[in-house]
CSV table of C-alpha atoms in Angstrom, one decimal:
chain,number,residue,atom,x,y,z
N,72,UNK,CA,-3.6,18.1,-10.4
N,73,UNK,CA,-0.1,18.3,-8.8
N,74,UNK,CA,3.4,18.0,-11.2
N,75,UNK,CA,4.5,15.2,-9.0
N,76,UNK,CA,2.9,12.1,-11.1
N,77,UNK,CA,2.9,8.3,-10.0
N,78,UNK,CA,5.0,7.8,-13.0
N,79,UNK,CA,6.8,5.2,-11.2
N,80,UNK,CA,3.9,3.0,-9.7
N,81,UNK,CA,3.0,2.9,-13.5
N,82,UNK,CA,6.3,1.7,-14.4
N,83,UNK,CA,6.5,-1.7,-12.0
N,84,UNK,CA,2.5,-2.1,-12.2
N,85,UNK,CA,1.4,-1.4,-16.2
N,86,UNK,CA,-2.0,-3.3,-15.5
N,87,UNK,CA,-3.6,-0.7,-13.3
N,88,UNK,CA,-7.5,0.6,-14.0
N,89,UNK,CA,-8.1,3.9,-14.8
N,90,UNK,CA,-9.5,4.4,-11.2
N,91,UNK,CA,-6.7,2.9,-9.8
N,92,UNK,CA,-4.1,5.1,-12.1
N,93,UNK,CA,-6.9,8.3,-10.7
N,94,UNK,CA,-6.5,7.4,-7.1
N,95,UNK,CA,-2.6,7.1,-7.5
N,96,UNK,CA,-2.6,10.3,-8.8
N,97,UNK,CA,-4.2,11.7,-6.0
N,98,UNK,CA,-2.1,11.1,-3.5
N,99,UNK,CA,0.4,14.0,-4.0
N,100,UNK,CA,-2.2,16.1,-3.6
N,101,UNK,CA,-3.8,14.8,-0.4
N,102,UNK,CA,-0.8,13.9,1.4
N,103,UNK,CA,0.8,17.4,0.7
N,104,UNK,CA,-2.2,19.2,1.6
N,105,UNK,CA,-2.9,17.2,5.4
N,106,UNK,CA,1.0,16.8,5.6
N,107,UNK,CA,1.3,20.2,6.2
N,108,UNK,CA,-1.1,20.1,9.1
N,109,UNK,CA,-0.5,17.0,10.8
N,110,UNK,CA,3.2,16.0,9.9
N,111,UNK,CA,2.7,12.2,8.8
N,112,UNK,CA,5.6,12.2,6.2
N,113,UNK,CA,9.0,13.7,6.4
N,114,UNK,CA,8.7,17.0,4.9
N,115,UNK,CA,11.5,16.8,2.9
N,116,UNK,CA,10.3,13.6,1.9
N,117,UNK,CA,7.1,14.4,0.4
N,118,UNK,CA,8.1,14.8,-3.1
N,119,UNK,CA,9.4,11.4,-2.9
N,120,UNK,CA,6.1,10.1,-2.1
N,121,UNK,CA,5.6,7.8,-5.1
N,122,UNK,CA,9.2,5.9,-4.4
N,123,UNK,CA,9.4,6.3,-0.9
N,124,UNK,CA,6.1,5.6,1.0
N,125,UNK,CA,3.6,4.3,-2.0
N,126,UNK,CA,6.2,2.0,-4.3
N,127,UNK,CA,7.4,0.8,-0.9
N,128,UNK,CA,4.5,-0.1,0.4
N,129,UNK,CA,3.5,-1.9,-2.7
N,130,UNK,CA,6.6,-3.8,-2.5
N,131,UNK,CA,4.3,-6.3,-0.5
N,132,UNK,CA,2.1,-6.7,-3.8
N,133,UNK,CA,5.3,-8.2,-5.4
N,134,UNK,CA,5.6,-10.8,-2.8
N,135,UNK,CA,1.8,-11.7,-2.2
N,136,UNK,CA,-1.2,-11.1,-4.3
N,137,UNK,CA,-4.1,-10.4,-1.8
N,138,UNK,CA,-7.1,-11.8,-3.0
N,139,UNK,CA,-10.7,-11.1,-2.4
N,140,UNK,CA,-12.6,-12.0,0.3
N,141,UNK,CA,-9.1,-11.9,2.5
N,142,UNK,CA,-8.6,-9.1,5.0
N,143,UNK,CA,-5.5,-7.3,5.9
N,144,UNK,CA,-4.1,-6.0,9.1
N,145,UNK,CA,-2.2,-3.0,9.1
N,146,UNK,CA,-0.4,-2.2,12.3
N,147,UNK,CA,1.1,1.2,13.1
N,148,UNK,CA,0.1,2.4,9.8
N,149,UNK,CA,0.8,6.2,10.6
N,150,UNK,CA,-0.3,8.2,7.8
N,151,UNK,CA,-1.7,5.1,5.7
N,152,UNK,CA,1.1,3.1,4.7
N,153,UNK,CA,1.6,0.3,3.7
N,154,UNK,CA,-2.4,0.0,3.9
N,155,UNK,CA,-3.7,2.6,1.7
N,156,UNK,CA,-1.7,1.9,-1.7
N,157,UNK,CA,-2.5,-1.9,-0.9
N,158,UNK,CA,-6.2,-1.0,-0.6
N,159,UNK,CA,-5.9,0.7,-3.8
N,160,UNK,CA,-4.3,-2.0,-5.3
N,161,UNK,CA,-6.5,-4.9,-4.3
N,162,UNK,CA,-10.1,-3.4,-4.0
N,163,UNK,CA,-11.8,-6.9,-3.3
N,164,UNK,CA,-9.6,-6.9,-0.1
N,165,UNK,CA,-10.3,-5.7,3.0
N,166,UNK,CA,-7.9,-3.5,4.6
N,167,UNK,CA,-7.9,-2.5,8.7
N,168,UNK,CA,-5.0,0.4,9.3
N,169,UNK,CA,-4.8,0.9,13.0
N,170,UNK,CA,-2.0,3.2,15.2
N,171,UNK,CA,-1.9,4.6,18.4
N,172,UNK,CA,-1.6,8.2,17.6
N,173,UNK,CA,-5.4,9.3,16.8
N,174,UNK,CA,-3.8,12.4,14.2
N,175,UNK,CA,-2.3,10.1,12.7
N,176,UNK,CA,-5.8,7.8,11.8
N,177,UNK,CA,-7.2,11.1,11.0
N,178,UNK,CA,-4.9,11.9,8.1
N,179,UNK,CA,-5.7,7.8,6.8
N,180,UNK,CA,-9.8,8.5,7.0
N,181,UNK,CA,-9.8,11.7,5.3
N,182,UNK,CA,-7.2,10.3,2.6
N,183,UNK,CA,-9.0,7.4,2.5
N,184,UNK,CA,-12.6,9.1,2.5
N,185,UNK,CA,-11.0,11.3,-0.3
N,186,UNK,CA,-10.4,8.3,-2.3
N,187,UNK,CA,-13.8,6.8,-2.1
N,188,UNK,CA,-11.8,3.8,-0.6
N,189,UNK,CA,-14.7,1.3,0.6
N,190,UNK,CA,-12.7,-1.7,1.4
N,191,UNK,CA,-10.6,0.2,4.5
N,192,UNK,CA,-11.5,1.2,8.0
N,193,UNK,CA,-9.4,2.8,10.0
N,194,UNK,CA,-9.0,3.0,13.9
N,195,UNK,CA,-7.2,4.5,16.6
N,196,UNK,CA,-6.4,1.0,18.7
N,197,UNK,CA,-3.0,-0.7,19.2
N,198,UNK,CA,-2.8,-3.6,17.7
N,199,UNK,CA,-3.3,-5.5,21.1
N,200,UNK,CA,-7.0,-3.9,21.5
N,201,UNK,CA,-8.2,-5.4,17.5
N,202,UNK,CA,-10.6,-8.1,18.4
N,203,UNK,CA,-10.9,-9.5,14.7
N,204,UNK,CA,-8.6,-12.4,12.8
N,205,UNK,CA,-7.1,-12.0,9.8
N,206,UNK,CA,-5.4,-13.6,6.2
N,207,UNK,CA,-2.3,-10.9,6.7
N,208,UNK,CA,-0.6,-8.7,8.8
N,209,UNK,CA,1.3,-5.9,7.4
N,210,UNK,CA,3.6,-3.3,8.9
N,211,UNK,CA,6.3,-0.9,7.9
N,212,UNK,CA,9.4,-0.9,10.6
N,213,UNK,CA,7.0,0.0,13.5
N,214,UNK,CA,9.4,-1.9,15.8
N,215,UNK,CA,12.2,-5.0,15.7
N,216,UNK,CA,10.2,-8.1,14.5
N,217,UNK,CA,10.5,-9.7,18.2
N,218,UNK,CA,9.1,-7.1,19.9
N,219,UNK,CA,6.1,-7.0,16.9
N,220,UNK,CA,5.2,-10.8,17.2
N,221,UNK,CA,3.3,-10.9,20.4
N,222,UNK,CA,1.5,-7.7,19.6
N,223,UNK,CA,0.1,-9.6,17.0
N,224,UNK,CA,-0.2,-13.3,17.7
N,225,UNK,CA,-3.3,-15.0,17.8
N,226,UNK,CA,-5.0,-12.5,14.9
N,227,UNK,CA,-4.4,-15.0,12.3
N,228,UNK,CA,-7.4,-17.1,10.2
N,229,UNK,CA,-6.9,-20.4,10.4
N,230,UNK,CA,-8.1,-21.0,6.8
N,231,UNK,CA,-5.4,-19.8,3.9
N,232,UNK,CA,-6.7,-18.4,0.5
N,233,UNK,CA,-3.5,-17.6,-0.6
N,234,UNK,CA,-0.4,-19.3,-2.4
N,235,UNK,CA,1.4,-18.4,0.5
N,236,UNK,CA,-0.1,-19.6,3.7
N,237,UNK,CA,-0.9,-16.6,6.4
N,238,UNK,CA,1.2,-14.6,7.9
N,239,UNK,CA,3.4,-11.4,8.3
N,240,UNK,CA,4.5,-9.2,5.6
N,241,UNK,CA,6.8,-6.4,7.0
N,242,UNK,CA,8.8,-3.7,5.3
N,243,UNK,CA,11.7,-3.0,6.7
N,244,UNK,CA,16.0,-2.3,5.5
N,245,UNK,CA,19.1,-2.8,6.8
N,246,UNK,CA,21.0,-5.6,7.8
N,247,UNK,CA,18.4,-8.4,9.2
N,248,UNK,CA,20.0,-11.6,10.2
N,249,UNK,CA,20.6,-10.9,13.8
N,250,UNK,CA,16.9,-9.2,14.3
N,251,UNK,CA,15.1,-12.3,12.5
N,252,UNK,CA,17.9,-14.7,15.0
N,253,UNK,CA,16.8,-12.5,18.1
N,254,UNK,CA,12.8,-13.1,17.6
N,255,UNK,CA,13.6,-16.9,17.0
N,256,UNK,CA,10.7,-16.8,14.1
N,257,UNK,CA,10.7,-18.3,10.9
N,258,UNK,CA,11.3,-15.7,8.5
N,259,UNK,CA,11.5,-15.5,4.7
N,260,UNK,CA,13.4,-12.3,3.3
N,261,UNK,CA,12.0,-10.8,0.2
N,262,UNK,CA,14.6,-7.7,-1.4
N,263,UNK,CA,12.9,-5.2,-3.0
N,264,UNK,CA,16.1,-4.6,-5.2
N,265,UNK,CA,14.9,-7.8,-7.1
N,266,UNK,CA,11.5,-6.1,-8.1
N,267,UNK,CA,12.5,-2.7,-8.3
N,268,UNK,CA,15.8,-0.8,-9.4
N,269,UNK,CA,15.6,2.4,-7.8
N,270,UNK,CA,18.7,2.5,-5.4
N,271,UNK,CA,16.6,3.5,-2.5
N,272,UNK,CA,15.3,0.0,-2.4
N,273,UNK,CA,18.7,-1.7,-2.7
N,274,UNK,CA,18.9,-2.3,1.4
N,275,UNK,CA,15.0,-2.7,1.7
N,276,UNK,CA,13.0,-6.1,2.7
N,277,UNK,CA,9.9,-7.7,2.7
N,278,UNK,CA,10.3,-10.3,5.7
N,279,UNK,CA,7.5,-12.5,5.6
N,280,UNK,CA,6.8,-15.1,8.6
N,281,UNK,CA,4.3,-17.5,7.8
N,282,UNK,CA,1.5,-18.1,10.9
């Protein structure tokens, strides 16, 4: 096992399953090996893995608790992310990570197949081609928020599960106001300085858009 630990996944989310806490601990490991094949991750960002890319992504757990039987969207997921820690996190979910670079959904199925992960599938589609309709979408900065609506509308279940109705959760930093303004949605911003201390997450978002 690698040096690098998910020390700090363990830290904001103490109630994790020893399988969960394994397949954390994996990720290093698998993400440095096919990382150096098929560049999915900044290189000099891999030993940030657990802050940067899996801590992030779970930023969305802090905001909504994905239950079972709902089923997530991920659009643009390069390398797995935000889908694969969620899938890890909520195992009774089921998680679809698409992107339109086929290397890119090969790195996610061989993580992912790695793992043992049975509640993802993973495709190489835009998000235009999925047929299927779902509780959630997810995304990490793939775009401005305008230009990610229509890619997306009409995907949504009509039926809620959740205590927050369907919709878009997106990751994504910086200054917001006039993106959210230009896409004339209704958006909720979530920072991820209020769940987490770590200063790289002092500019960063959840923006959730109810469907």
């Amino acid at each position: 096992m690698s040096e690098v630990k998910p020390d700090i996944v363990l830290k904001y989310f103490p109630d994790l399953t020893a399988k969960q806490i394994d397949q954390f601990s994996q990720l290093f490991d698998l993400y440095s090996f096919w990382n150096a094949q098929i560049n999915v991750i900044s290189r000099k960002d891999i030993e940030e893995l657990y802050e940067r890319h899996v801590l992030h992504s779970l930023g969305i757990a802090k905001v909504c608790n994905f239950k079972a039987g709902e089923s997530v969207l991920d659009v643009g997921t390069g390398g797995g992310f935000p889908g694969i820690p969620l899938a890890i996190l909520f195992p009774e979910t089921e998680f679809h990570l698409v992107d339109s670079i086929g290397k890119k959904i090969k790195v996610v199925k061989e993580v992912a197949s790695a793992l043992g992960l049975e509640n993802l599938k993973a495709d190489h589609l835009r998000a235009e081609q999925v047929k299927e309709k779902f509780n959630f979408v997810v995304s990490r900065a793939v775009t401005r928020l305008g230009e990610f609506y229509p890619w997306i509308q009409g995907k949504f279940k009509k039926d809620s599960l959740n205590a927050i109705p369907n919709g878009i959760l997106y990751l994504k930093g910086g200054d917001l106001a006039e993106e959210i303004k230009e896409s004339k949605l209704k958006a909720e911003l979530y920072p991820l300085s209020a769940y987490f201390e770590e200063a790289f997450f002092e500019t960063k978002y959840v923006v959730y858009v109810p469907q």
